[in-house]
mmCIF file of C-alpha atoms in Angstrom:
data_model
loop_
_atom_site.group_PDB
_atom_site.id
_atom_site.type_symbol
_atom_site.label_atom_id
_atom_site.label_comp_id
_atom_site.label_asym_id
_atom_site.label_seq_id
_atom_site.Cartn_x
_atom_site.Cartn_y
_atom_site.Cartn_z
ATOM 1 C CA MET A 1 143.052 60.735 121.488
ATOM 2 C CA LYS A 2 146.251 60.287 120.127
ATOM 3 C CA GLN A 3 148.915 59.485 121.740
ATOM 4 C CA GLY A 4 152.448 60.074 120.970
ATOM 5 C CA ILE A 5 155.628 58.677 121.477
ATOM 6 C CA VAL A 6 158.725 60.167 121.760
ATOM 7 C CA VAL A 7 162.114 56.977 122.434
ATOM 8 C CA VAL A 8 164.839 59.630 124.519
ATOM 9 C CA ASN A 9 168.724 58.942 124.203
ATOM 10 C CA HIS A 10 172.346 59.690 124.340
ATOM 11 C CA GLY A 11 172.290 59.629 120.837
ATOM 12 C CA THR A 12 175.145 57.473 118.265
ATOM 13 C CA ALA A 13 176.240 57.831 114.572
ATOM 14 C CA ASN A 14 177.308 54.583 114.733
ATOM 15 C CA HIS A 15 173.762 53.045 112.353
ATOM 16 C CA GLU A 16 174.554 49.286 112.624
ATOM 17 C CA ILE A 17 174.806 49.539 116.729
ATOM 18 C CA ARG A 18 171.472 52.539 116.372
ATOM 19 C CA GLU A 19 169.390 48.888 114.782
ATOM 20 C CA LYS A 20 170.459 46.722 117.045
ATOM 21 C CA THR A 21 169.564 49.448 119.720
ATOM 22 C CA ILE A 22 167.396 51.994 118.912
ATOM 23 C CA ASP A 23 165.301 51.258 116.494
ATOM 24 C CA GLU A 24 164.546 48.149 117.182
ATOM 25 C CA PHE A 25 163.581 49.781 119.965
ATOM 26 C CA ILE A 26 160.997 51.515 118.812
ATOM 27 C CA LEU A 27 159.729 49.029 116.581
ATOM 28 C CA SER A 28 158.862 47.055 119.319
ATOM 29 C CA ILE A 29 156.614 50.014 120.740
ATOM 30 C CA GLY A 30 155.439 49.849 117.212
ATOM 31 C CA ASP A 31 154.242 46.351 117.158
ATOM 32 C CA ARG A 32 152.683 47.057 120.387
ATOM 33 C CA LEU A 33 150.969 50.274 119.146
ATOM 34 C CA GLU A 34 150.360 50.571 115.861
ATOM 35 C CA ASP A 35 148.551 53.727 116.201
ATOM 36 C CA ALA A 36 151.032 55.334 118.368
ATOM 37 C CA GLU A 37 152.883 58.531 117.069
ATOM 38 C CA ILE A 38 156.650 57.617 117.767
ATOM 39 C CA VAL A 39 159.800 59.178 117.161
ATOM 40 C CA CYS A 40 163.300 59.561 118.476
ATOM 41 C CA ALA A 41 165.372 62.357 120.466
ATOM 42 C CA TYR A 42 168.708 62.875 121.379
ATOM 43 C CA THR A 43 170.268 64.717 123.867
ATOM 44 C CA ASN A 44 173.910 64.753 122.527
ATOM 45 C CA SER A 45 174.482 67.849 120.319
ATOM 46 C CA ASP A 46 177.504 66.811 118.609
ATOM 47 C CA VAL A 47 175.941 63.440 117.913
ATOM 48 C CA ARG A 48 173.036 64.959 115.573
ATOM 49 C CA LYS A 49 175.945 67.368 114.579
ATOM 50 C CA ILE A 50 177.852 64.811 112.793
ATOM 51 C CA LEU A 51 174.814 62.647 111.819
ATOM 52 C CA ARG A 52 173.184 65.372 109.680
ATOM 53 C CA GLU A 53 177.003 67.527 108.497
ATOM 54 C CA LYS A 54 177.379 63.459 107.508
ATOM 55 C CA SER A 55 174.443 62.035 106.223
ATOM 56 C CA GLY A 56 171.773 64.454 106.199
ATOM 57 C CA GLU A 57 169.485 62.852 108.589
ATOM 58 C CA LYS A 58 167.555 65.896 111.148
ATOM 59 C CA ILE A 59 167.464 63.894 114.737
ATOM 60 C CA GLN A 60 165.956 66.349 116.634
ATOM 61 C CA ASN A 61 166.734 67.537 119.863
ATOM 62 C CA VAL A 62 163.822 66.719 123.294
ATOM 63 C CA LYS A 63 161.661 69.988 122.788
ATOM 64 C CA ALA A 64 162.003 70.151 118.871
ATOM 65 C CA ALA A 65 160.514 66.425 118.754
ATOM 66 C CA ILE A 66 158.028 66.992 121.293
ATOM 67 C CA LEU A 67 156.861 70.738 119.672
ATOM 68 C CA GLY A 68 156.601 68.140 116.355
ATOM 69 C CA MET A 69 154.414 65.417 118.510
ATOM 70 C CA LYS A 70 152.054 68.842 119.361
ATOM 71 C CA GLU A 71 151.974 70.236 115.549
ATOM 72 C CA LYS A 72 151.012 66.010 114.829
ATOM 73 C CA GLY A 73 147.585 66.470 116.543
ATOM 74 C CA VAL A 74 148.759 64.401 119.347
ATOM 75 C CA THR A 75 147.163 64.735 122.559
ATOM 76 C CA HIS A 76 148.575 62.388 124.665
ATOM 77 C CA LEU A 77 152.266 62.299 124.686
ATOM 78 C CA ILE A 78 154.540 59.437 127.030
ATOM 79 C CA VAL A 79 158.526 60.074 126.548
ATOM 80 C CA VAL A 80 160.591 57.243 127.568
ATOM 81 C CA THR A 81 163.534 57.206 128.033
ATOM 82 C CA THR A 82 166.884 54.419 128.031
ATOM 83 C CA ASP A 83 168.954 56.466 131.101
ATOM 84 C CA ILE A 84 169.806 53.337 133.704
ATOM 85 C CA LEU A 85 169.138 56.144 136.500
ATOM 86 C CA GLU A 86 167.784 58.886 137.865
ATOM 87 C CA SER A 87 170.577 60.747 136.929
ATOM 88 C CA LEU A 88 171.710 65.010 136.233
ATOM 89 C CA GLU A 89 170.740 64.606 132.724
ATOM 90 C CA ASN A 90 167.198 62.237 133.248
ATOM 91 C CA LYS A 91 166.263 65.448 135.558
ATOM 92 C CA LYS A 92 167.074 67.870 133.147
ATOM 93 C CA LEU A 93 164.697 65.283 130.813
ATOM 94 C CA ARG A 94 161.694 65.688 133.151
ATOM 95 C CA GLU A 95 162.645 70.000 133.526
ATOM 96 C CA ASP A 96 162.213 69.952 129.393
ATOM 97 C CA VAL A 97 159.024 67.713 129.112
ATOM 98 C CA SER A 98 157.233 69.556 132.475
ATOM 99 C CA GLY A 99 157.990 73.064 130.732
ATOM 100 C CA LEU A 100 155.951 71.721 127.573
ATOM 101 C CA ALA A 101 153.132 69.564 129.226
ATOM 102 C CA GLY A 102 150.464 71.957 129.396
ATOM 103 C CA LEU A 103 150.761 71.516 125.114
ATOM 104 C CA PHE A 104 149.005 67.848 125.261
ATOM 105 C CA LYS A 105 145.950 66.659 127.896
ATOM 106 C CA GLU A 106 148.349 64.045 129.341
ATOM 107 C CA VAL A 107 151.864 64.769 129.412
ATOM 108 C CA GLN A 108 153.985 61.196 131.358
ATOM 109 C CA ILE A 109 157.258 60.159 131.318
ATOM 110 C CA THR A 110 158.719 56.624 132.237
ATOM 111 C CA LYS A 111 160.875 55.724 134.613
ATOM 112 C CA PRO A 112 165.156 55.266 134.009
ATOM 113 C CA LEU A 113 166.068 51.573 133.950
ATOM 114 C CA ILE A 114 166.832 50.664 137.954
ATOM 115 C CA SER A 115 164.623 53.463 140.062
ATOM 116 C CA SER A 116 163.555 50.984 142.668
ATOM 117 C CA PRO A 117 165.292 48.483 144.484
ATOM 118 C CA MET A 118 162.003 45.646 141.970
ATOM 119 C CA ASP A 119 163.745 47.374 139.179
ATOM 120 C CA ALA A 120 167.124 45.991 140.512
ATOM 121 C CA ASP A 121 166.128 42.614 141.263
ATOM 122 C CA ILE A 122 164.517 42.261 137.791
ATOM 123 C CA THR A 123 167.455 43.954 135.720
ATOM 124 C CA ALA A 124 169.757 41.479 137.560
ATOM 125 C CA ARG A 125 166.919 38.454 136.574
ATOM 126 C CA ALA A 126 168.011 40.001 132.951
ATOM 127 C CA PHE A 127 172.089 39.799 132.677
ATOM 128 C CA HIS A 128 171.191 36.417 135.156
ATOM 129 C CA GLY A 129 169.436 35.632 131.234
ATOM 130 C CA ALA A 130 172.046 37.021 129.346
ATOM 131 C CA PHE A 131 175.176 36.614 130.951
ATOM 132 C CA GLY A 132 173.983 33.826 133.204
ATOM 133 C CA GLU A 133 176.419 30.805 131.581
ATOM 134 C CA ILE A 134 178.902 33.005 129.655
ATOM 135 C CA ALA A 135 179.232 34.559 133.346
ATOM 136 C CA GLY A 136 179.846 31.149 135.739
ATOM 137 C CA GLU A 137 182.089 31.665 138.097
ATOM 138 C CA ASN A 138 184.011 33.858 136.716
ATOM 139 C CA ILE A 139 183.865 37.414 138.336
ATOM 140 C CA LEU A 140 181.316 39.120 136.808
ATOM 141 C CA VAL A 141 182.315 42.912 136.429
ATOM 142 C CA VAL A 142 179.132 45.882 135.478
ATOM 143 C CA ILE A 143 180.527 48.972 135.070
ATOM 144 C CA ALA A 144 178.969 52.827 134.691
ATOM 145 C CA GLU A 145 179.404 56.625 134.233
ATOM 146 C CA ASN A 146 178.327 57.223 136.985
ATOM 147 C CA ASP A 147 176.684 56.350 140.333
ATOM 148 C CA LYS A 148 175.563 59.258 141.457
ATOM 149 C CA THR A 149 171.633 60.280 141.115
ATOM 150 C CA VAL A 150 169.324 63.412 141.783
ATOM 151 C CA TYR A 151 168.597 61.305 145.032
ATOM 152 C CA ASP A 152 171.568 62.659 146.521
ATOM 153 C CA ASP A 153 170.037 66.084 146.625
ATOM 154 C CA PRO A 154 167.294 66.258 149.795
ATOM 155 C CA GLU A 155 165.277 68.642 148.513
ATOM 156 C CA TYR A 156 164.724 67.664 144.223
ATOM 157 C CA ALA A 157 164.239 63.953 145.595
ATOM 158 C CA GLU A 158 161.201 65.141 148.030
ATOM 159 C CA MET A 159 160.058 67.084 145.675
ATOM 160 C CA PHE A 160 159.447 64.459 142.988
ATOM 161 C CA PHE A 161 159.578 61.044 144.820
ATOM 162 C CA GLY A 162 158.263 61.375 147.743
ATOM 163 C CA GLU A 163 158.656 58.301 150.177
ATOM 164 C CA GLU A 164 159.940 56.709 146.709
ATOM 165 C CA ALA A 165 163.138 57.812 146.343
ATOM 166 C CA PHE A 166 165.682 54.886 146.116
ATOM 167 C CA LYS A 167 168.810 56.794 146.807
ATOM 168 C CA SER A 168 172.198 54.080 146.152
ATOM 169 C CA PRO A 169 170.346 52.142 142.817
ATOM 170 C CA MET A 170 174.292 50.650 142.135
ATOM 171 C CA ASP A 171 174.516 49.592 145.438
ATOM 172 C CA SER A 172 171.088 47.882 145.544
ATOM 173 C CA LEU A 173 172.124 46.543 141.968
ATOM 174 C CA GLU A 174 174.919 45.337 142.946
ATOM 175 C CA GLN A 175 173.441 42.978 146.433
ATOM 176 C CA SER A 176 171.140 42.090 143.344
ATOM 177 C CA LEU A 177 173.572 40.917 140.873
ATOM 178 C CA ARG A 178 174.868 38.663 144.173
ATOM 179 C CA LYS A 179 172.228 36.651 143.984
ATOM 180 C CA TYR A 180 173.086 35.096 140.329
ATOM 181 C CA PHE A 181 177.041 35.762 140.728
ATOM 182 C CA PRO A 182 178.628 35.526 143.713
ATOM 183 C CA GLU A 183 181.471 37.007 142.061
ATOM 184 C CA SER A 184 179.970 40.045 140.976
ATOM 185 C CA HIS A 185 181.058 43.692 141.080
ATOM 186 C CA VAL A 186 179.459 47.434 139.956
ATOM 187 C CA ALA A 187 180.948 49.917 139.080
ATOM 188 C CA SER A 188 181.959 53.472 138.033
ATOM 189 C CA ILE A 189 184.397 55.705 136.286
ATOM 190 C CA ASN A 190 183.140 59.018 137.798
ATOM 191 C CA GLY A 191 181.485 57.520 140.987
ATOM 192 C CA SER A 192 182.403 56.701 144.472
ATOM 193 C CA LYS A 193 183.272 53.233 143.244
ATOM 194 C CA LYS A 194 185.860 53.631 140.140
ATOM 195 C CA LEU A 195 187.446 50.150 138.882
ATOM 196 C CA TYR A 196 190.692 50.469 140.741
ATOM 197 C CA LYS A 197 188.740 49.709 144.381
ATOM 198 C CA VAL A 198 187.175 47.133 143.004
ATOM 199 C CA ILE A 199 190.547 45.509 142.256
ATOM 200 C CA LYS A 200 191.942 46.169 144.919
ATOM 201 C CA GLU A 201 189.807 44.137 147.167
ATOM 202 C CA LEU A 202 189.937 41.700 144.851
ATOM 203 C CA ASN A 203 193.784 41.644 145.213
ATOM 204 C CA GLY A 204 193.174 41.634 149.224
ATOM 205 C CA ARG A 205 191.436 38.705 148.918
ATOM 206 C CA ASP A 206 193.423 35.572 150.674
ATOM 207 C CA ASP A 207 191.073 32.832 148.991
ATOM 208 C CA MET A 208 192.559 33.871 145.175
ATOM 209 C CA LYS A 209 195.217 35.001 142.462
ATOM 210 C CA PRO A 210 194.580 37.140 139.858
ATOM 211 C CA SER A 211 194.722 34.520 137.488
ATOM 212 C CA ASP A 212 192.652 32.509 138.967
ATOM 213 C CA LYS A 213 189.252 33.536 137.310
ATOM 214 C CA LYS A 214 188.424 35.490 133.958
ATOM 215 C CA VAL A 215 186.492 38.657 134.908
ATOM 216 C CA ILE A 216 183.851 38.989 132.636
ATOM 217 C CA LEU A 217 183.205 43.335 131.884
ATOM 218 C CA ILE A 218 179.664 44.470 130.463
ATOM 219 C CA PRO A 219 178.758 48.318 129.953
ATOM 220 C CA LEU A 220 176.038 49.495 132.017
ATOM 221 C CA GLU A 221 174.385 51.772 129.369
ATOM 222 C CA PHE A 222 171.688 51.307 126.402
ATOM 223 C CA ILE A 223 173.653 51.373 124.211
ATOM 224 C CA ALA A 224 178.238 51.112 123.599
ATOM 225 C CA GLY A 225 181.027 50.006 121.089
ATOM 226 C CA GLU A 226 184.127 50.818 120.270
ATOM 227 C CA ASP A 227 183.140 54.576 118.843
ATOM 228 C CA ILE A 228 179.614 54.993 120.397
ATOM 229 C CA GLU A 229 179.670 58.387 122.015
ATOM 230 C CA ASN A 230 179.634 58.210 125.561
ATOM 231 C CA GLN A 231 181.648 57.972 128.548
ATOM 232 C CA VAL A 232 181.929 54.350 128.923
ATOM 233 C CA SER A 233 182.372 53.642 125.520
ATOM 234 C CA VAL A 234 185.446 55.487 125.259
ATOM 235 C CA GLU A 235 187.199 54.948 128.147
ATOM 236 C CA PHE A 236 186.086 51.258 127.911
ATOM 237 C CA ALA A 237 189.530 49.624 126.146
ATOM 238 C CA GLY A 238 191.418 51.675 129.039
ATOM 239 C CA LEU A 239 189.906 49.375 131.491
ATOM 240 C CA ILE A 240 190.372 46.162 129.878
ATOM 241 C CA SER A 241 194.087 46.686 130.148
ATOM 242 C CA ARG A 242 194.023 47.905 133.661
ATOM 243 C CA LEU A 243 193.079 44.687 133.905
ATOM 244 C CA LYS A 244 194.833 43.286 132.320
ATOM 245 C CA ASP A 245 197.824 44.954 134.062
ATOM 246 C CA GLU A 246 196.579 43.695 137.300
ATOM 247 C CA GLY A 247 197.314 39.581 136.229
ATOM 248 C CA TYR A 248 193.476 39.373 135.467
ATOM 249 C CA GLN A 249 192.292 37.075 132.172
ATOM 250 C CA VAL A 250 189.408 39.019 130.558
ATOM 251 C CA GLU A 251 186.252 38.417 128.626
ATOM 252 C CA GLU A 252 184.974 41.744 127.630
ATOM 253 C CA TYR A 253 181.075 41.317 125.846
ATOM 254 C CA PHE A 254 181.676 45.848 124.271
ATOM 255 C CA LYS A 255 178.005 46.006 123.265
ATOM 256 C CA GLY A 256 175.173 47.873 124.903
ATOM 257 C CA LEU A 257 171.730 46.699 126.900
ATOM 258 C CA GLY A 258 170.060 47.480 123.987
ATOM 259 C CA GLU A 259 171.051 45.267 122.196
ATOM 260 C CA TYR A 260 169.892 42.069 125.007
ATOM 261 C CA ASP A 261 165.840 41.279 124.185
ATOM 262 C CA ALA A 262 165.626 41.211 128.382
ATOM 263 C CA PHE A 263 166.592 44.300 129.099
ATOM 264 C CA GLN A 264 164.282 46.335 126.069
ATOM 265 C CA ARG A 265 161.721 43.773 127.693
ATOM 266 C CA LEU A 266 162.795 45.816 130.950
ATOM 267 C CA PHE A 267 162.106 49.252 129.305
ATOM 268 C CA MET A 268 158.529 48.298 127.369
ATOM 269 C CA LYS A 269 157.819 47.703 131.134
ATOM 270 C CA HIS A 270 158.382 51.448 132.090
ATOM 271 C CA LEU A 271 156.395 51.832 129.222
ATOM 272 C CA TYR A 272 153.287 49.874 130.315
ATOM 273 C CA GLU A 273 153.821 50.643 133.797
ATOM 274 C CA VAL A 274 152.874 54.034 133.040
ATOM 275 C CA ILE A 275 150.086 53.634 130.143
ATOM 276 C CA SER A 276 148.427 51.419 132.182
#
């Protein structure tokens, strides 16, 4: 048996943040699975092109990485997703992996970060560990790109997940976060609960003025930062401005969850689940 692991991420051309997130995660996997062949794959073709043109680095897409594992003699393959939710992008990843599964004796794919109510609880606990002292009694706002998942398609959800379909991961995360942060909200840029709805909810309260408390704003992404190539990162500064325009003090933590050990351990947990 020869084991191969493909770590899949949206990707970034920022080498400093990549080292702290994707590269660090791969090193952690390698420390625990010393005999495994490990590579990363980027789903964003623009990022792969930028890296090729600027530094000559060739990061593979998912299909190329999987085919490369076959050429290296891998017989048992694990594809590790760094997605947060079972999104449409994650659905495509599953389809790509399924299409090449016949090349190996065994192929498995890990779950995204929040794939069950238990995951939501554990993720909330990780937020408490990472931001508990920072947030205190202030308002915690976690911002994601979207809250839509493949579970919105009942036929697909039934086919792949059956009774394990987890239809409202963001609502579940928000409920779990409130066990640790009573003043917490989960919003999304493209989903049903946008930031303006959170602001409206806060402004509608009689017991608090905008100037009473700070908002701690955190991106719900594996990687994030000022020049990171995902929508949350691109629009993060605008979200801060919107909150400030409403009179709120804002303390932003503009880095991805992959930079915190507590969250990397949760992705590692999903890897252990498929190994065992």
